[in-house]
CSV table of C-alpha atoms in Angstrom, one decimal:
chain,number,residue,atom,x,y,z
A,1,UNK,CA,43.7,-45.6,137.2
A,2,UNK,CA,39.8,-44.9,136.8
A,3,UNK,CA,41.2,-40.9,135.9
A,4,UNK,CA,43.3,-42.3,133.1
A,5,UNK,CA,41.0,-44.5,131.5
A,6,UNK,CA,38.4,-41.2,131.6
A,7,UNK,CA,41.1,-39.3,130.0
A,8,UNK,CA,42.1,-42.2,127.4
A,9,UNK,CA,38.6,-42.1,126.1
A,10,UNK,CA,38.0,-38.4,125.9
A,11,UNK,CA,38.8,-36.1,122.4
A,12,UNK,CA,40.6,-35.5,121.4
A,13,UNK,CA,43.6,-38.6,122.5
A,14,UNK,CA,40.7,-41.1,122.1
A,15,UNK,CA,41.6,-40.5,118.3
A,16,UNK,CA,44.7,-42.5,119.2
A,17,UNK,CA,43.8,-44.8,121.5
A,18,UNK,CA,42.6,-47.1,119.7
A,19,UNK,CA,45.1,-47.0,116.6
A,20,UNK,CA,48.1,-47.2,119.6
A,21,UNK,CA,46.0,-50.8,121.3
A,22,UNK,CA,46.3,-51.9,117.5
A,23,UNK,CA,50.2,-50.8,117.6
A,24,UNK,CA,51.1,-52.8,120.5
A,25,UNK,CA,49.4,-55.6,119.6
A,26,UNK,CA,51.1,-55.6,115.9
A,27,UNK,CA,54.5,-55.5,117.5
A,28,UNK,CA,53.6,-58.5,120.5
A,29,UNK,CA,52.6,-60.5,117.2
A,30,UNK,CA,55.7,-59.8,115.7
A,31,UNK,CA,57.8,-60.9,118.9
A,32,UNK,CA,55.8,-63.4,118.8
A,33,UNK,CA,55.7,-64.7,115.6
A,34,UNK,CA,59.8,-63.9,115.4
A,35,UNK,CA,59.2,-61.3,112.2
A,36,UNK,CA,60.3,-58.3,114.9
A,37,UNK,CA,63.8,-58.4,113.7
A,38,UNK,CA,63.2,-58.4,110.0
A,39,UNK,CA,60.8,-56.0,110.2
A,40,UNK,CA,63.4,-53.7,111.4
A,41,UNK,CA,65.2,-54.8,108.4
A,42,UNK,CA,62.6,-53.8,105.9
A,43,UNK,CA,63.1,-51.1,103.1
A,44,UNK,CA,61.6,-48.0,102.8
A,45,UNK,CA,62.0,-45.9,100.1
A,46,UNK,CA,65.8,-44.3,99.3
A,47,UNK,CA,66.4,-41.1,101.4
A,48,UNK,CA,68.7,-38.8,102.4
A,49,UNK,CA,69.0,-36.3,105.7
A,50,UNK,CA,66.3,-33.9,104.3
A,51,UNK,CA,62.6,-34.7,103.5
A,52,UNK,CA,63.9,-37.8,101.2
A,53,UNK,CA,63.5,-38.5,97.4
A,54,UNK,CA,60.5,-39.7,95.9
A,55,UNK,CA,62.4,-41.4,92.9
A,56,UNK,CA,59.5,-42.3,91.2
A,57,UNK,CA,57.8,-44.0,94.2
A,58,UNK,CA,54.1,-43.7,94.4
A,59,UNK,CA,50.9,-43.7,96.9
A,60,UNK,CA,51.9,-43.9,100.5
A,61,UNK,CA,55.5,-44.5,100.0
A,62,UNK,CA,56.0,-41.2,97.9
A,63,UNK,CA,54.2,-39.8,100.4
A,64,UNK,CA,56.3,-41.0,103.6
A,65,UNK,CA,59.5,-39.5,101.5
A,66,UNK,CA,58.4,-36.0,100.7
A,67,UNK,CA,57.3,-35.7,104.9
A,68,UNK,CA,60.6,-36.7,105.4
A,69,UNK,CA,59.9,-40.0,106.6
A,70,UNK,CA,61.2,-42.5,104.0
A,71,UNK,CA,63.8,-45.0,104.2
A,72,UNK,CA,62.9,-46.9,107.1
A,73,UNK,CA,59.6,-48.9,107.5
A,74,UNK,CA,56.3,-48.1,107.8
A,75,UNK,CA,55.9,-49.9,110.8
A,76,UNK,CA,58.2,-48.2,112.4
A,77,UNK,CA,56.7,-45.2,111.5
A,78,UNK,CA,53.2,-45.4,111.9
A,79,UNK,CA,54.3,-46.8,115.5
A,80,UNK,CA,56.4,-43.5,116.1
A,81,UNK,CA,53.7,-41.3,115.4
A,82,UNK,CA,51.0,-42.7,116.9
A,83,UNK,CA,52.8,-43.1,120.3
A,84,UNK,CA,53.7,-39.5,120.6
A,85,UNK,CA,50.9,-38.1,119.5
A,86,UNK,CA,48.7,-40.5,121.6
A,87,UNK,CA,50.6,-39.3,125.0
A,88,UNK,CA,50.7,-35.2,123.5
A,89,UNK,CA,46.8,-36.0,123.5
A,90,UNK,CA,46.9,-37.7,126.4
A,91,UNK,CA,48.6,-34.4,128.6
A,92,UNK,CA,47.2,-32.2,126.6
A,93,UNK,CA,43.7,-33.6,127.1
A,94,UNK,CA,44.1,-33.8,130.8
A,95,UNK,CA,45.1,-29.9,131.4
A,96,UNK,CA,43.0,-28.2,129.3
A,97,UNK,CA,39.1,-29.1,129.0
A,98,UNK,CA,37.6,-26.1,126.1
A,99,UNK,CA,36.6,-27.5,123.0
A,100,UNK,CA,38.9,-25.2,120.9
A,101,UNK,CA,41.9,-25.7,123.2
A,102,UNK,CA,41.6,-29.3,122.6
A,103,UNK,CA,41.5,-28.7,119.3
A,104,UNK,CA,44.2,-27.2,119.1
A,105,UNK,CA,46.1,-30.2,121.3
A,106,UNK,CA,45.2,-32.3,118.3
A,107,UNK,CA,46.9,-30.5,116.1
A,108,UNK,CA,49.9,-30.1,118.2
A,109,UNK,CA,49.8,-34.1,118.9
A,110,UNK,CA,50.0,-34.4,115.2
A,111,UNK,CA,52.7,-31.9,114.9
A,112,UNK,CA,54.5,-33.8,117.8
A,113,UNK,CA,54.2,-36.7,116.6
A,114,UNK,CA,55.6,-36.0,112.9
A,115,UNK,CA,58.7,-34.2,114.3
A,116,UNK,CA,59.7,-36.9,116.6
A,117,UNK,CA,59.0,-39.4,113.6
A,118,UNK,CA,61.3,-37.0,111.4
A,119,UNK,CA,64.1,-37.0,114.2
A,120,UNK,CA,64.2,-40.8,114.7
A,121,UNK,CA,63.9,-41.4,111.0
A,122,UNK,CA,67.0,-38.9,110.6
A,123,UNK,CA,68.7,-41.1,113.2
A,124,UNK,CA,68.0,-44.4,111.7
A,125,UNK,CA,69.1,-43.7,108.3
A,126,UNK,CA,73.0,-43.1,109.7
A,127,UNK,CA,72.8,-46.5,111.5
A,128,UNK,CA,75.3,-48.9,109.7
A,129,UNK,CA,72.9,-51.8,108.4
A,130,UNK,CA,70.0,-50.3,109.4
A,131,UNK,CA,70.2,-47.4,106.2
A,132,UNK,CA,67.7,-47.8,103.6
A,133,UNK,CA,67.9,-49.5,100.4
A,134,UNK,CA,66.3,-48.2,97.5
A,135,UNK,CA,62.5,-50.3,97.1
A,136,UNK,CA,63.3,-50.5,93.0
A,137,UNK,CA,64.7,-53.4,90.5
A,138,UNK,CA,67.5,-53.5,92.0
A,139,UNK,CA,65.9,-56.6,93.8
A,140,UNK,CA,64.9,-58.0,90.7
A,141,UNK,CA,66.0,-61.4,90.3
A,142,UNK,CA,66.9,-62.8,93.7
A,143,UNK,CA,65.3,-65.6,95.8
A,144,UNK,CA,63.0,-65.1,98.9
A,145,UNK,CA,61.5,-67.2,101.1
A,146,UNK,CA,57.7,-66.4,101.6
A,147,UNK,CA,57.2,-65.7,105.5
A,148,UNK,CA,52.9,-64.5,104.9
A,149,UNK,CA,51.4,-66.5,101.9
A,150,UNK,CA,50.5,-64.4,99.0
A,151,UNK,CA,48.4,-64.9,95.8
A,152,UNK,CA,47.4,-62.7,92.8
A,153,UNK,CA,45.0,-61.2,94.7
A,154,UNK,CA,46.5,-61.4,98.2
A,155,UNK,CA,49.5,-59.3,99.5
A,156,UNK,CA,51.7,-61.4,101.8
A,157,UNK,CA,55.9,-60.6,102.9
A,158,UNK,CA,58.7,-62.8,101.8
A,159,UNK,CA,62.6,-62.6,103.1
A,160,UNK,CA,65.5,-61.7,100.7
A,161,UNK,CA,68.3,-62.0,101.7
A,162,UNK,CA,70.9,-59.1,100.3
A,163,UNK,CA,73.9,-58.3,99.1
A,164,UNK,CA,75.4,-56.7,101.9
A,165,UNK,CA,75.0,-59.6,104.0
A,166,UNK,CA,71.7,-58.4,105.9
A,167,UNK,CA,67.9,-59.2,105.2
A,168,UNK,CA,65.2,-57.8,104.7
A,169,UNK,CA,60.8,-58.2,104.3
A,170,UNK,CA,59.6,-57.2,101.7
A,171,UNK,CA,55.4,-56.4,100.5
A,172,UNK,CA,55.2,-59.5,97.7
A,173,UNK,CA,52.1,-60.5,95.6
A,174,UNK,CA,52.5,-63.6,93.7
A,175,UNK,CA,52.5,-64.7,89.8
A,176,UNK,CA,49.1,-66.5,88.6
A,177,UNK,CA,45.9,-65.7,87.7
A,178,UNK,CA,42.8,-64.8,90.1
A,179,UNK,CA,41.6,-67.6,91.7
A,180,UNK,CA,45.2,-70.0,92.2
A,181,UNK,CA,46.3,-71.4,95.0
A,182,UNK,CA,48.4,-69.1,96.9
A,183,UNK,CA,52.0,-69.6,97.9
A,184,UNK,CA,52.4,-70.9,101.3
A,185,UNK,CA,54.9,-69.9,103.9
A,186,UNK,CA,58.2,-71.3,103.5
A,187,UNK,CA,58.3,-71.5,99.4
A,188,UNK,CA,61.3,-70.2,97.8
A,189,UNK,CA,60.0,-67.6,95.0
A,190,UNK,CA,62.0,-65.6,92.7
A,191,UNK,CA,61.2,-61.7,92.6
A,192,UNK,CA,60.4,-61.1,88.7
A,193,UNK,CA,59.5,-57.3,88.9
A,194,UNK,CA,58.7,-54.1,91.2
A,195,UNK,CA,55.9,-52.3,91.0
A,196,UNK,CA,56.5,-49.1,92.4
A,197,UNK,CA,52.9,-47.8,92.3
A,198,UNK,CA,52.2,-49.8,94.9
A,199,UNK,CA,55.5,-50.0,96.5
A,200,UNK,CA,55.3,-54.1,96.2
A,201,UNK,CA,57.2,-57.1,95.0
A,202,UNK,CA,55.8,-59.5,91.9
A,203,UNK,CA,56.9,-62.9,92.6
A,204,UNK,CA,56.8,-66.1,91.1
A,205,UNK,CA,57.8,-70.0,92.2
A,206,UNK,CA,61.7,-70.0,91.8
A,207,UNK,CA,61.3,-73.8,90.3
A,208,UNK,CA,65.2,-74.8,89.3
A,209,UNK,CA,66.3,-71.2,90.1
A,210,UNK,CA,66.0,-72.4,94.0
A,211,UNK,CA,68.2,-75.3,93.4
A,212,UNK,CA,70.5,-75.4,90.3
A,213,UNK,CA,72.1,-78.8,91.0
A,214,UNK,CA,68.8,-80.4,91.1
């Protein structure tokens, strides 16, 4: 055990062993919290069975589509690739010990750990409910119920449920000027607009939208 721990902590899988401590405890808040599931539900951006299509989405998200990762979440992605690479480091650290060989183990940890990402993302996209939707207006104008509060100035998530039956959590930011009280969890909000810049959901309080009967 006191061998591993030496090799955890050595370059170059000490570059990953941190980022995969934050991984596990991201997804033992999720179980936690009960937001695993609809995490697994979330959007990416719309893809097909090559590197994906950008379609007008910007920063990160654009930039998850043209590697060939897009349409299934980031989570799920970041996760992939830091777990391979972190255990390509890991093996790699322990056989060889020259600085340039272990430079080159970073880069093949990388490598490793995009390719597997690719595969699974490839694999996830034929899964029936699982496919991504496209991240654009097409959201426009349905409910969802804030799960992480939100403000003007504060991302948080909400759940919408969609068409097809399924749900999904989407990146939200709220309606209101700097400064307003932020939207707690549990509010029903009505999704106004889609900013695909940032790859996020503008919301506002769904008032008589939530309830037409009164």
């Amino acid at each position: 055990m006191g061998d591993f721990f030496a090799t955890a902590t050595q370059f170059p899988v000490v570059l990953f062993t941190f980022p995969l401590v934050v991984v596990i405890g991201y997804w033992l808040f999720a179980a936690l919290t009960g937001l695993g599931g609809d995490l697994f539900g979330a959007a990416g951006t719309d893809a097909s069975d090559g590197a994906g299509d950008t379609g007008g989405a910007g920063g990160f998200a654009g930039l998850l589509a043209a590697l060939g990762l897009g349409g299934v979440p980031v989570t799920v992605v970041f996760s992939c690739v830091i777990a391979v690479a972190w255990f390509v480091a890991l093996v790699g650290t322990a056989a060889t010990a020259h600085p340039l060989a272990r430079i080159g183990v970073l880069v093949l940890a990388l490598w490793a750990g995009w390719q597997a990402t690719w595969l699974l993302a490839r694999l996830l996209r034929r899964v029936p409910g699982f496919a991504a939707m496209a991240r654009n207006a097409d959201l426009v104008g349905l409910l969802c119920e804030v799960r992480v509060r939100c403000s003007a100035t504060e991302f948080g998530q909400g759940l919408v449920s969609l068409p097809d039956g399924g749900t999904a959590l989407l990146d939200i930011r709220a309606d209101g000027e700097e400064g307003a009280e932020p939207l707690p969890p549990g509010t029903t909000v009505l999704i106004y607009d889609y900013d695909p810049e940032g790859d996020f959901y503008r919301v506002a309080p769904a008032g008589a939208a939530a309830d037409p009967l009164g």
